[in-house]
Short mmCIF file of C-alpha atoms and ligand atoms in Angstrom, two decimals:
data_model
loop_
_atom_site.label_atom_id
_atom_site.label_comp_id
_atom_site.label_asym_id
_atom_site.label_seq_id
_atom_site.Cartn_x
_atom_site.Cartn_y
_atom_site.Cartn_z
CA MET A 47 -122.90 -49.19 -44.90
CA THR A 48 -124.26 -52.07 -42.76
CA TYR A 49 -124.37 -51.38 -38.98
CA ASP A 50 -123.14 -54.11 -36.40
CA LEU A 51 -125.97 -53.52 -34.38
CA VAL A 52 -129.26 -51.42 -34.58
CA ILE A 53 -131.45 -50.78 -31.60
CA ILE A 54 -135.26 -50.20 -31.68
CA GLY A 55 -136.23 -48.04 -28.52
CA THR A 56 -133.47 -45.62 -26.73
CA GLY A 57 -135.18 -46.30 -23.17
CA PRO A 58 -132.61 -47.50 -20.08
CA GLY A 59 -132.44 -50.94 -21.75
CA GLY A 60 -131.84 -49.64 -25.60
CA TYR A 61 -129.61 -46.62 -25.05
CA VAL A 62 -127.21 -48.61 -22.39
CA CYS A 63 -126.81 -51.20 -24.99
CA ALA A 64 -125.82 -48.94 -27.59
CA ILE A 65 -123.16 -47.05 -25.70
CA ARG A 66 -121.74 -50.79 -24.32
CA ALA A 67 -121.52 -52.29 -28.10
CA ALA A 68 -120.03 -48.88 -28.90
CA GLN A 69 -117.65 -49.01 -26.12
CA LEU A 70 -116.60 -52.55 -27.15
CA GLY A 71 -115.91 -51.26 -31.08
CA LEU A 72 -119.41 -52.61 -32.54
CA LYS A 73 -120.75 -49.86 -35.50
CA THR A 74 -124.28 -48.99 -33.58
CA ALA A 75 -127.25 -47.24 -34.60
CA VAL A 76 -130.53 -46.30 -32.57
CA VAL A 77 -134.06 -45.71 -33.79
CA GLU A 78 -136.38 -43.71 -31.71
CA LYS A 79 -139.85 -42.55 -32.24
CA ARG A 80 -140.41 -40.07 -29.39
CA LYS A 81 -138.66 -36.67 -29.45
CA ALA A 82 -136.57 -37.46 -26.65
CA HIS A 83 -134.23 -40.33 -26.17
CA GLY A 84 -134.71 -42.04 -22.51
CA GLY A 85 -137.94 -44.15 -23.28
CA THR A 86 -140.72 -44.05 -20.47
CA CYS A 87 -138.16 -44.00 -17.89
CA LEU A 88 -136.94 -40.71 -18.49
CA ASN A 89 -139.70 -38.87 -20.06
CA VAL A 90 -142.81 -40.17 -18.25
CA GLY A 91 -141.62 -42.54 -15.59
CA CYS A 92 -138.89 -42.97 -13.31
CA ILE A 93 -137.40 -39.36 -13.46
CA PRO A 94 -140.36 -37.34 -13.60
CA SER A 95 -142.26 -39.14 -10.93
CA LYS A 96 -139.05 -38.96 -8.55
CA ALA A 97 -138.44 -35.16 -9.26
CA LEU A 98 -142.30 -35.01 -7.88
CA LEU A 99 -141.78 -37.38 -5.45
CA HIS A 100 -138.60 -35.36 -3.68
CA ALA A 101 -140.33 -31.96 -4.37
CA SER A 102 -143.67 -33.18 -2.63
CA HIS A 103 -141.51 -34.71 0.04
CA LEU A 104 -139.86 -31.63 0.86
CA PHE A 105 -143.32 -29.77 0.73
CA GLU A 106 -144.62 -31.94 3.41
CA GLU A 107 -141.65 -32.03 5.64
CA ALA A 108 -141.88 -28.48 5.69
CA GLY A 109 -145.54 -28.45 6.96
CA THR A 110 -144.88 -31.23 9.69
CA HIS A 111 -141.31 -31.91 10.83
CA PHE A 112 -139.39 -28.71 10.23
CA GLY A 113 -141.16 -27.12 13.30
CA ARG A 114 -139.58 -29.83 15.64
CA PHE A 115 -136.06 -29.34 13.94
CA GLY A 116 -136.71 -25.40 15.14
CA ILE A 117 -137.25 -23.99 11.65
CA ASP A 118 -140.44 -21.76 11.28
CA VAL A 119 -141.60 -21.12 7.86
CA GLY A 120 -145.12 -21.17 8.63
CA LYS A 121 -147.59 -22.97 6.68
CA PRO A 122 -145.85 -23.53 3.20
CA LYS A 123 -147.98 -22.68 0.02
CA LEU A 124 -148.08 -24.87 -3.18
CA ASP A 125 -146.73 -23.44 -6.29
CA LEU A 126 -147.99 -26.81 -8.34
CA LYS A 127 -146.55 -24.68 -11.71
CA ALA A 128 -143.28 -24.51 -10.60
CA MET A 129 -143.34 -27.92 -9.51
CA LEU A 130 -144.11 -29.29 -12.48
CA ALA A 131 -141.88 -27.12 -14.11
CA HIS A 132 -139.00 -28.40 -12.13
CA LYS A 133 -140.29 -31.96 -13.12
CA ASP A 134 -139.89 -30.95 -16.70
CA ASP A 135 -136.77 -29.74 -16.20
CA ALA A 136 -135.42 -32.66 -14.39
CA ILE A 137 -136.64 -34.87 -17.96
CA GLU A 138 -134.98 -32.10 -20.30
CA GLY A 139 -131.60 -32.31 -18.27
CA ASN A 140 -131.80 -36.27 -18.23
CA THR A 141 -132.98 -36.66 -21.90
CA LYS A 142 -130.20 -34.20 -22.96
CA GLY A 143 -127.73 -36.30 -20.97
CA ILE A 144 -128.48 -39.43 -23.54
CA GLU A 145 -128.31 -37.28 -26.46
CA PHE A 146 -124.69 -36.42 -25.33
CA LEU A 147 -123.86 -39.58 -24.45
CA LEU A 148 -124.95 -41.28 -27.80
CA ARG A 149 -122.77 -38.77 -29.55
CA LYS A 150 -119.77 -39.21 -27.35
CA ASN A 151 -119.99 -43.13 -28.38
CA LYS A 152 -120.49 -42.17 -32.10
CA ILE A 153 -123.74 -43.70 -32.19
CA ASP A 154 -126.04 -42.76 -34.84
CA ALA A 155 -129.68 -42.04 -33.63
CA PHE A 156 -132.52 -42.18 -36.25
CA HIS A 157 -135.75 -40.32 -35.26
CA GLY A 158 -138.62 -42.33 -36.46
CA ALA A 159 -140.76 -45.29 -35.76
CA GLY A 160 -138.56 -48.58 -36.38
CA ARG A 161 -139.88 -51.68 -38.13
CA ILE A 162 -138.28 -54.67 -38.74
CA LEU A 163 -138.91 -55.71 -42.31
CA GLU A 164 -136.73 -59.02 -42.19
CA ALA A 165 -133.69 -60.31 -40.79
CA GLY A 166 -131.03 -57.70 -41.21
CA LYS A 167 -133.39 -54.70 -42.48
CA VAL A 168 -134.97 -52.01 -40.06
CA GLU A 169 -137.26 -49.36 -41.66
CA VAL A 170 -137.23 -46.36 -40.02
CA THR A 171 -140.33 -44.04 -40.47
CA ALA A 172 -139.92 -40.42 -39.60
CA GLU A 173 -143.03 -37.80 -38.36
CA ASP A 174 -143.15 -36.29 -41.94
CA GLY A 175 -143.76 -39.95 -43.21
CA SER A 176 -140.08 -40.02 -45.19
CA LYS A 177 -138.83 -43.72 -44.98
CA GLN A 178 -135.40 -44.88 -44.93
CA GLU A 179 -134.00 -48.47 -44.68
CA LEU A 180 -130.91 -49.26 -42.30
CA ALA A 181 -129.16 -52.39 -42.66
CA ALA A 182 -128.03 -54.25 -39.69
CA LYS A 183 -125.92 -57.75 -39.02
CA ASN A 184 -127.99 -57.44 -35.62
CA ILE A 185 -131.02 -55.90 -34.55
CA VAL A 186 -132.14 -55.35 -30.86
CA ILE A 187 -135.73 -54.99 -30.12
CA ALA A 188 -135.97 -52.84 -26.80
CA THR A 189 -139.28 -50.84 -26.91
CA GLY A 190 -140.20 -51.35 -23.62
CA SER A 191 -143.94 -51.49 -22.20
CA ASP A 192 -147.30 -49.06 -22.38
CA VAL A 193 -149.88 -48.82 -20.05
CA THR A 194 -152.28 -51.62 -19.40
CA ASN A 195 -155.87 -50.76 -19.88
CA LEU A 196 -158.97 -51.78 -17.86
CA PRO A 197 -162.33 -52.88 -19.28
CA GLY A 198 -165.16 -50.01 -18.64
CA VAL A 199 -162.38 -47.36 -17.74
CA GLU A 200 -161.42 -45.26 -20.54
CA ILE A 201 -158.48 -43.13 -19.84
CA ASP A 202 -158.52 -39.45 -21.08
CA GLU A 203 -155.66 -38.16 -19.34
CA LYS A 204 -157.40 -35.52 -17.63
CA ARG A 205 -160.04 -36.95 -15.09
CA ILE A 206 -159.16 -40.24 -15.70
CA VAL A 207 -155.31 -40.74 -16.30
CA SER A 208 -152.94 -43.15 -16.46
CA SER A 209 -149.24 -42.57 -14.74
CA THR A 210 -148.25 -40.21 -17.46
CA GLY A 211 -151.22 -37.97 -17.03
CA ALA A 212 -150.86 -38.27 -13.28
CA LEU A 213 -147.57 -36.37 -13.83
CA ASP A 214 -149.05 -33.49 -15.07
CA LEU A 215 -152.25 -32.72 -13.38
CA ALA A 216 -153.04 -28.93 -13.71
CA GLU A 217 -154.54 -29.02 -10.05
CA VAL A 218 -154.59 -30.86 -6.98
CA PRO A 219 -157.66 -32.93 -7.03
CA LYS A 220 -159.68 -33.21 -3.98
CA LYS A 221 -160.29 -36.73 -4.08
CA LEU A 222 -158.39 -38.82 -5.94
CA VAL A 223 -158.84 -42.63 -6.92
CA VAL A 224 -156.04 -44.85 -7.54
CA ILE A 225 -156.83 -48.14 -9.11
CA GLY A 226 -154.22 -50.75 -8.31
CA GLY A 227 -151.85 -50.68 -5.24
CA GLY A 228 -148.93 -51.34 -7.22
CA VAL A 229 -145.46 -49.59 -7.50
CA ILE A 230 -147.43 -46.78 -9.76
CA GLY A 231 -150.17 -46.46 -7.66
CA LEU A 232 -148.45 -46.06 -4.28
CA GLU A 233 -145.84 -43.79 -5.70
CA LEU A 234 -148.14 -41.05 -7.48
CA GLY A 235 -150.70 -41.56 -4.95
CA SER A 236 -148.32 -40.51 -2.31
CA VAL A 237 -147.12 -37.31 -4.61
CA TRP A 238 -150.93 -36.20 -4.64
CA ARG A 239 -152.00 -36.96 -1.12
CA ARG A 240 -148.66 -34.73 0.33
CA LEU A 241 -149.84 -32.22 -1.94
CA GLY A 242 -153.22 -32.42 -0.38
CA SER A 243 -155.40 -35.00 -2.27
CA GLU A 244 -157.80 -37.19 -0.53
CA VAL A 245 -156.31 -40.57 -1.64
CA THR A 246 -158.23 -43.83 -1.80
CA VAL A 247 -156.57 -47.01 -3.46
CA VAL A 248 -158.70 -49.61 -4.89
CA GLU A 249 -156.73 -53.00 -4.87
CA TYR A 250 -158.04 -56.15 -6.41
CA LEU A 251 -156.08 -58.62 -4.39
CA ASP A 252 -156.46 -58.78 -0.62
CA ARG A 253 -153.05 -57.14 -0.38
CA ILE A 254 -150.43 -54.24 -1.72
CA LEU A 255 -147.18 -54.61 -4.01
CA THR A 256 -148.09 -58.18 -5.02
CA GLY A 257 -144.75 -60.31 -5.26
CA MET A 258 -143.06 -58.36 -2.41
CA ASP A 259 -142.65 -59.95 0.74
CA LEU A 260 -145.83 -60.12 2.48
CA ASP A 261 -144.89 -58.88 6.26
CA THR A 262 -143.12 -56.18 4.59
CA ALA A 263 -146.01 -54.89 2.25
CA LYS A 264 -148.26 -55.03 5.51
CA GLN A 265 -146.26 -52.84 7.44
CA PHE A 266 -145.90 -50.27 4.77
CA GLN A 267 -149.57 -50.55 4.38
CA ARG A 268 -150.19 -49.44 8.32
CA ILE A 269 -147.23 -46.27 7.38
CA LEU A 270 -149.49 -45.20 4.31
CA GLN A 271 -152.73 -45.62 6.40
CA LYS A 272 -151.20 -43.82 9.50
CA GLN A 273 -150.03 -40.81 6.41
CA GLY A 274 -154.12 -40.57 5.51
CA VAL A 275 -154.18 -42.88 2.58
CA SER A 276 -157.11 -45.23 2.30
CA PHE A 277 -157.26 -48.89 0.93
CA MET A 278 -159.94 -50.96 -0.24
CA LEU A 279 -158.44 -54.16 -0.93
CA SER A 280 -160.18 -57.57 -2.58
CA SER A 281 -161.94 -54.94 -4.64
CA LYS A 282 -162.56 -54.48 -8.24
CA VAL A 283 -163.44 -51.21 -10.52
CA THR A 284 -166.18 -52.41 -12.91
CA SER A 285 -166.65 -49.29 -14.10
CA ALA A 286 -165.32 -45.64 -14.27
CA LYS A 287 -167.08 -43.02 -16.21
CA ALA A 288 -166.31 -39.04 -16.61
CA THR A 289 -168.46 -36.38 -15.89
CA ALA A 290 -168.44 -32.79 -16.13
CA LYS A 291 -167.46 -32.39 -12.36
CA GLY A 292 -165.46 -35.81 -11.65
CA VAL A 293 -165.49 -39.40 -11.98
CA LYS A 294 -168.20 -41.61 -10.64
CA LEU A 295 -166.64 -45.52 -10.21
CA GLU A 296 -168.55 -48.76 -9.57
CA VAL A 297 -166.06 -50.68 -7.27
CA GLU A 298 -167.47 -54.45 -6.32
CA PRO A 299 -165.82 -57.13 -4.11
CA ALA A 300 -163.07 -59.17 -6.28
CA ALA A 301 -165.24 -62.40 -5.43
CA GLY A 302 -168.26 -60.85 -6.74
CA GLY A 303 -171.18 -59.28 -4.88
CA LYS A 304 -172.79 -55.75 -4.27
CA SER A 305 -171.15 -52.80 -5.85
CA GLU A 306 -170.88 -49.44 -4.62
CA THR A 307 -170.45 -46.18 -5.97
CA LEU A 308 -167.09 -44.03 -5.43
CA GLU A 309 -167.02 -40.49 -6.45
CA ALA A 310 -163.47 -38.95 -7.37
CA ASP A 311 -162.29 -35.49 -9.11
CA VAL A 312 -159.47 -37.68 -10.73
CA VAL A 313 -158.82 -41.37 -11.42
CA LEU A 314 -155.51 -42.88 -11.75
CA VAL A 315 -155.34 -46.54 -13.47
CA ALA A 316 -152.20 -48.18 -12.33
CA VAL A 317 -152.78 -51.92 -13.21
CA GLY A 318 -149.64 -52.81 -14.51
CA ARG A 319 -148.01 -52.35 -17.67
CA ARG A 320 -147.75 -54.65 -21.00
CA PRO A 321 -144.76 -55.18 -23.45
CA TYR A 322 -145.38 -52.53 -26.31
CA THR A 323 -144.96 -54.23 -29.82
CA GLU A 324 -147.21 -52.16 -31.99
CA GLY A 325 -145.95 -51.37 -35.66
CA LEU A 326 -142.65 -53.59 -34.89
CA GLY A 327 -143.60 -55.79 -37.93
CA LEU A 328 -143.30 -58.65 -35.69
CA ASP A 329 -145.70 -61.05 -37.28
CA GLU A 330 -144.14 -60.14 -40.95
CA ALA A 331 -140.90 -60.69 -40.01
CA GLY A 332 -141.81 -64.11 -38.23
CA VAL A 333 -140.53 -63.14 -34.57
CA LYS A 334 -142.59 -65.08 -32.11
CA ARG A 335 -144.21 -63.86 -28.77
CA ASP A 336 -145.02 -65.90 -25.77
CA GLU A 337 -148.42 -66.36 -24.14
CA ARG A 338 -148.47 -62.91 -22.81
CA GLY A 339 -147.46 -61.13 -25.61
CA ARG A 340 -143.98 -60.61 -24.80
CA VAL A 341 -141.22 -60.96 -27.48
CA ALA A 342 -139.97 -64.54 -27.02
CA ILE A 343 -136.08 -64.97 -26.16
CA ASP A 344 -134.10 -67.82 -25.31
CA ASP A 345 -131.05 -67.55 -22.42
CA ARG A 346 -128.99 -65.44 -24.77
CA PHE A 347 -131.83 -62.69 -25.85
CA ALA A 348 -131.94 -64.20 -29.17
CA THR A 349 -135.54 -64.76 -30.65
CA ASN A 350 -136.49 -66.99 -33.27
CA VAL A 351 -135.38 -65.04 -36.01
CA LYS A 352 -131.77 -64.94 -36.76
CA GLY A 353 -130.03 -61.75 -36.09
CA VAL A 354 -133.07 -60.31 -33.68
CA TYR A 355 -132.67 -59.76 -30.18
CA ALA A 356 -134.78 -58.23 -27.59
CA ILE A 357 -134.19 -57.04 -23.81
CA GLY A 358 -136.50 -55.03 -21.18
CA ASP A 359 -139.64 -54.80 -20.09
CA VAL A 360 -140.63 -56.21 -23.90
CA VAL A 361 -139.40 -59.53 -22.67
CA VAL A 362 -140.02 -61.79 -19.74
CA GLY A 363 -138.93 -60.53 -15.97
CA PRO A 364 -139.61 -57.69 -14.00
CA MET A 365 -140.58 -54.55 -15.74
CA LEU A 366 -137.63 -52.33 -14.32
CA ALA A 367 -135.15 -49.93 -15.88
CA HIS A 368 -132.24 -51.24 -14.20
CA LYS A 369 -132.90 -54.95 -15.15
CA ALA A 370 -133.45 -53.56 -18.86
CA GLU A 371 -130.01 -51.92 -18.78
CA ASP A 372 -128.12 -55.12 -17.46
CA GLU A 373 -129.76 -57.20 -20.11
CA GLY A 374 -128.72 -54.14 -22.41
CA VAL A 375 -125.12 -54.48 -21.33
CA ALA A 376 -124.85 -58.13 -21.25
CA LEU A 377 -126.19 -58.60 -24.71
CA ALA A 378 -123.72 -55.86 -26.44
CA GLU A 379 -121.14 -58.18 -24.76
CA MET A 380 -122.42 -61.43 -26.12
CA LEU A 381 -122.54 -59.76 -29.70
CA ALA A 382 -119.13 -58.59 -29.29
CA GLY A 383 -118.12 -61.96 -28.33
CA LYS A 384 -117.56 -61.84 -24.67
CA ALA A 385 -119.40 -63.51 -21.77
CA GLY A 386 -122.60 -61.45 -21.18
CA HIS A 387 -124.60 -62.26 -17.74
CA VAL A 388 -127.35 -60.90 -15.40
CA ASN A 389 -128.00 -62.24 -12.21
CA TYR A 390 -131.91 -62.39 -12.23
CA GLY A 391 -131.76 -63.63 -8.77
CA VAL A 392 -130.21 -60.27 -7.43
CA ILE A 393 -132.28 -57.55 -8.64
CA PRO A 394 -133.06 -54.72 -6.64
CA ASN A 395 -136.80 -53.69 -6.46
CA VAL A 396 -137.46 -49.83 -5.29
CA VAL A 397 -140.67 -48.51 -4.25
CA TYR A 398 -139.66 -44.53 -4.27
CA THR A 399 -142.32 -43.40 -1.51
CA TYR A 400 -141.75 -42.16 1.85
CA PRO A 401 -140.30 -44.13 3.38
CA GLU A 402 -139.18 -46.48 0.85
CA VAL A 403 -139.18 -49.98 0.27
CA ALA A 404 -136.77 -51.98 -1.16
CA SER A 405 -136.48 -55.74 -1.62
CA ILE A 406 -134.12 -58.36 -3.23
CA GLY A 407 -133.78 -61.86 -3.37
CA LYS A 408 -136.47 -64.09 -1.87
CA SER A 409 -139.47 -63.56 0.35
CA GLU A 410 -140.67 -65.24 3.15
CA GLU A 411 -143.40 -66.81 0.99
CA GLU A 412 -141.17 -67.72 -1.93
CA LEU A 413 -138.65 -69.84 0.43
CA LYS A 414 -141.77 -71.46 1.92
CA GLU A 415 -143.01 -72.66 -1.28
CA ASP A 416 -139.90 -73.95 -2.25
CA GLY A 417 -139.29 -75.58 1.04
CA VAL A 418 -136.04 -73.96 2.17
CA ALA A 419 -135.60 -73.58 5.80
CA TYR A 420 -134.26 -70.05 6.75
CA VAL A 421 -133.78 -67.62 9.43
CA VAL A 422 -135.07 -63.99 9.75
CA GLY A 423 -133.32 -61.21 11.58
CA LYS A 424 -135.18 -57.81 11.99
CA PHE A 425 -134.07 -54.81 12.96
CA PRO A 426 -136.72 -51.51 13.68
CA PHE A 427 -135.48 -48.32 12.46
CA SER A 428 -137.01 -46.97 15.76
CA ALA A 429 -133.91 -48.49 17.45
CA ASN A 430 -131.38 -46.58 15.02
CA GLY A 431 -129.89 -43.49 16.41
CA ARG A 432 -129.72 -41.55 13.30
CA ALA A 433 -133.31 -42.74 12.16
CA LYS A 434 -134.43 -41.25 15.79
CA ALA A 435 -132.42 -37.94 15.11
CA ASN A 436 -133.90 -37.83 12.07
CA LEU A 437 -137.27 -38.38 12.87
CA GLN A 438 -136.99 -41.06 10.81
CA THR A 439 -138.36 -44.29 12.76
CA ASP A 440 -140.82 -45.66 10.70
CA GLY A 441 -139.76 -49.45 9.32
CA PHE A 442 -137.46 -52.01 9.42
CA VAL A 443 -134.71 -54.18 7.80
CA LYS A 444 -135.33 -57.37 7.30
CA ILE A 445 -132.87 -60.12 6.47
CA ILE A 446 -133.27 -63.63 5.39
CA ALA A 447 -130.80 -66.26 5.59
CA ASP A 448 -130.41 -69.89 5.09
CA LYS A 449 -130.87 -71.89 8.40
CA GLU A 450 -128.35 -74.19 7.63
CA THR A 451 -125.59 -72.13 5.90
CA ASP A 452 -126.24 -68.62 7.08
CA ARG A 453 -126.33 -67.45 3.39
CA VAL A 454 -128.16 -64.42 2.72
CA LEU A 455 -131.30 -65.14 0.70
CA GLY A 456 -133.04 -62.13 0.43
CA ALA A 457 -133.69 -58.54 2.50
CA HIS A 458 -136.81 -56.81 2.52
CA ILE A 459 -136.47 -52.83 3.68
CA VAL A 460 -139.15 -50.38 4.61
CA GLY A 461 -137.50 -47.25 5.82
CA PRO A 462 -135.46 -44.11 5.01
CA GLU A 463 -132.85 -44.66 2.43
CA ALA A 464 -134.20 -48.18 1.76
CA GLY A 465 -133.42 -47.86 -2.00
CA ASN A 466 -129.74 -46.92 -1.34
CA LEU A 467 -129.46 -49.36 1.91
CA ILE A 468 -130.39 -52.40 -0.17
CA HIS A 469 -127.39 -52.19 -2.43
CA GLU A 470 -125.08 -53.24 0.29
CA ILE A 471 -127.10 -56.53 0.52
CA ALA A 472 -127.04 -56.60 -3.52
CA ILE A 473 -123.34 -57.12 -3.10
CA ALA A 474 -123.55 -59.63 -0.20
CA MET A 475 -125.52 -61.75 -2.02
CA GLU A 476 -123.32 -61.28 -5.23
CA PHE A 477 -120.58 -62.43 -3.21
CA GLY A 478 -122.34 -65.57 -1.73
CA ALA A 479 -122.17 -63.73 1.98
CA SER A 480 -123.66 -65.28 5.05
CA SER A 481 -125.31 -62.99 7.43
CA GLU A 482 -122.62 -63.10 9.85
CA ASP A 483 -120.32 -61.57 6.88
CA ILE A 484 -122.59 -58.26 7.03
CA ALA A 485 -122.64 -58.36 10.85
CA ARG A 486 -118.87 -58.45 11.00
CA THR A 487 -118.35 -55.81 8.75
CA CYS A 488 -117.61 -52.38 10.51
CA HIS A 489 -120.69 -49.95 9.77
CA ALA A 490 -119.90 -46.18 10.27
CA HIS A 491 -121.87 -44.76 13.54
CA PRO A 492 -124.22 -42.92 13.22
CA THR A 493 -125.91 -44.24 9.74
CA LEU A 494 -128.96 -46.02 8.68
CA ALA A 495 -126.60 -48.72 7.66
CA GLU A 496 -126.27 -49.73 11.06
CA ALA A 497 -129.76 -50.90 11.33
CA VAL A 498 -128.65 -53.55 8.27
CA LYS A 499 -125.83 -54.87 10.42
CA GLU A 500 -128.11 -55.02 13.41
CA ALA A 501 -130.78 -57.06 11.13
CA ALA A 502 -127.46 -59.50 10.21
CA LEU A 503 -127.09 -59.76 14.00
CA ALA A 504 -130.66 -60.25 14.65
CA ALA A 505 -130.63 -63.04 12.24
CA ASP A 506 -128.12 -64.84 15.00
CA LYS A 507 -130.33 -63.43 18.02
CA ARG A 508 -127.53 -61.25 18.83
CA ALA A 509 -128.82 -57.42 17.48
CA LEU A 510 -127.15 -55.09 19.91
CA HIS A 511 -129.54 -52.18 20.30
CA MET A 512 -132.87 -54.21 20.56
P1 NAI B 268 -148.08 -53.31 -10.84
O1 NAI B 268 -148.06 -54.71 -11.47
O2 NAI B 268 -147.15 -53.00 -9.53
O3 NAI B 268 -149.39 -53.33 -9.96
C1 NAI B 268 -150.88 -53.05 -10.17
C2 NAI B 268 -151.64 -53.51 -9.26
O4 NAI B 268 -153.21 -53.35 -9.65
C3 NAI B 268 -151.57 -54.78 -8.59
O5 NAI B 268 -151.44 -54.89 -7.51
C4 NAI B 268 -152.89 -55.66 -9.24
O6 NAI B 268 -153.53 -56.96 -8.55
C5 NAI B 268 -153.87 -54.49 -9.48
N1 NAI B 268 -154.84 -54.62 -10.12
C6 NAI B 268 -155.13 -54.97 -11.39
N2 NAI B 268 -156.36 -54.87 -12.04
C7 NAI B 268 -156.92 -54.27 -11.14
C8 NAI B 268 -158.48 -53.99 -10.87
N3 NAI B 268 -159.42 -54.29 -12.15
N4 NAI B 268 -158.98 -53.53 -9.65
C9 NAI B 268 -158.15 -52.82 -8.95
N5 NAI B 268 -156.61 -53.54 -8.71
C10 NAI B 268 -156.44 -54.15 -10.00
O7 NAI B 268 -148.16 -52.41 -11.99
P2 NAI B 268 -147.92 -50.80 -12.05
O8 NAI B 268 -148.35 -50.04 -10.63
O9 NAI B 268 -148.73 -50.23 -12.82
O10 NAI B 268 -146.45 -50.78 -12.29
C11 NAI B 268 -146.27 -51.21 -13.75
C12 NAI B 268 -144.81 -51.62 -13.88
O11 NAI B 268 -143.84 -50.60 -13.64
C13 NAI B 268 -144.36 -52.83 -12.99
O12 NAI B 268 -143.97 -53.51 -13.68
C14 NAI B 268 -143.72 -51.88 -12.19
O13 NAI B 268 -142.39 -52.75 -11.65
C15 NAI B 268 -143.00 -50.95 -12.97
N6 NAI B 268 -142.40 -49.58 -12.13
C16 NAI B 268 -141.43 -49.79 -11.36
C17 NAI B 268 -141.28 -48.71 -10.37
C18 NAI B 268 -139.98 -48.80 -9.93
O14 NAI B 268 -139.32 -49.79 -9.91
N7 NAI B 268 -139.91 -47.69 -8.49
C19 NAI B 268 -142.12 -47.47 -10.69
C20 NAI B 268 -143.32 -47.48 -11.66
C21 NAI B 268 -143.52 -48.49 -12.31
#
């Protein structure tokens, strides 16, 4: 039998591509080498980290705000084993869900490592070494990404951990040093700080969350500092060595200079991720990669080898599950003769800390660089009635609109539910809305979403509650 489509990798890109292809009548198979489907996201990424972020947030709330709400539960006691078990349940529930969806859509799932032999042929090597060959009209590489290593720092997943090990620490480290002030470092750093760790983030650049609107990132850093996270910016770790008792790190100014020694119980290395292409047979099959090791594609996800496509973290663009999913859908639609499309200008980016940070479209820095004239409307959660009632007043909503046309060009939110609130702006941007359109839309009272409306009003200097 020849499949219409064989997809290598069942992360959010691959399994969603498979479902959409099957919905459109393509005979589809997936190949996955992990025991469970769902890729990094479900097994060791988004889902487990969010399970721990939620649980650790509740733990912190119980010890801080509960009293002010009139709930006296005494000092909360941590049962780390139970919290980690909850996280494992969340993984299992979600990966089982994917198994069900694959079956429901009559997608054949092969367990083993996939390798492209040539256009139209994928070899699957099972864990026991047995091999089988699949014939396919089209092949999709959806193998995702892996942790980037740092020279001089060897990850053992015990004392020096990647995001994977940081989801499974047997005890709360007294001192946690996080290398990298990006999204993984700040999310997992937050988890362990809430559970009792003293957290220091060492970041190479002079700011956290590179690429995100600077004013928003700065505000967020201030909030994290208030929560007790320490930052060493413009600093680089040159080595980290695990000892019997902990880890010794050498840190020096990014520009070079005198190094200092830090000690930690655990070190989290979170300096980015790289495309995962090992063992895929790309060189043998003649599939080209770009200068950063990503599978090179055209604007229809096609590689240079006919019938071989790639989506998700393994190709250009932000390494985000939802970007991979949208690419999977678009590619399946194209392969079925429809017009698939991804709007790369409107992809939300969320950091699931407390408060959350969410961003979409352009930052002020990008607009300045592009020479676009813009206005900013900003509204603090401290002036939002619901946020005040909930004791969630940290942060703001910021909407950036074109100075001439008022079209919304971007939005950046630090605050409660930012990851949900950003989608109102995503829809607005998809429809080419102006900030006035958002401002004229009736928003229910009392909601956090009123802060979005007020920021839109503020873009025209007429916020009502400020
Ligand atoms: P990142 O690229 O977000 O941040 C890495 C940080 O490490 C950067 O700020 C960089 O300047 C810094 N860095 C690099 N080398 C360093 C050194 N030697 N010393 C100190 N700092 C150094 O990467 P991260 O946090 O590892 O995340 C990887 C990917 O996973 C990202 O693309 C992210 O989008 C994705 N992800 C997304 C999540 C979400 O959407 N909520 C959650 C987790 C990951």
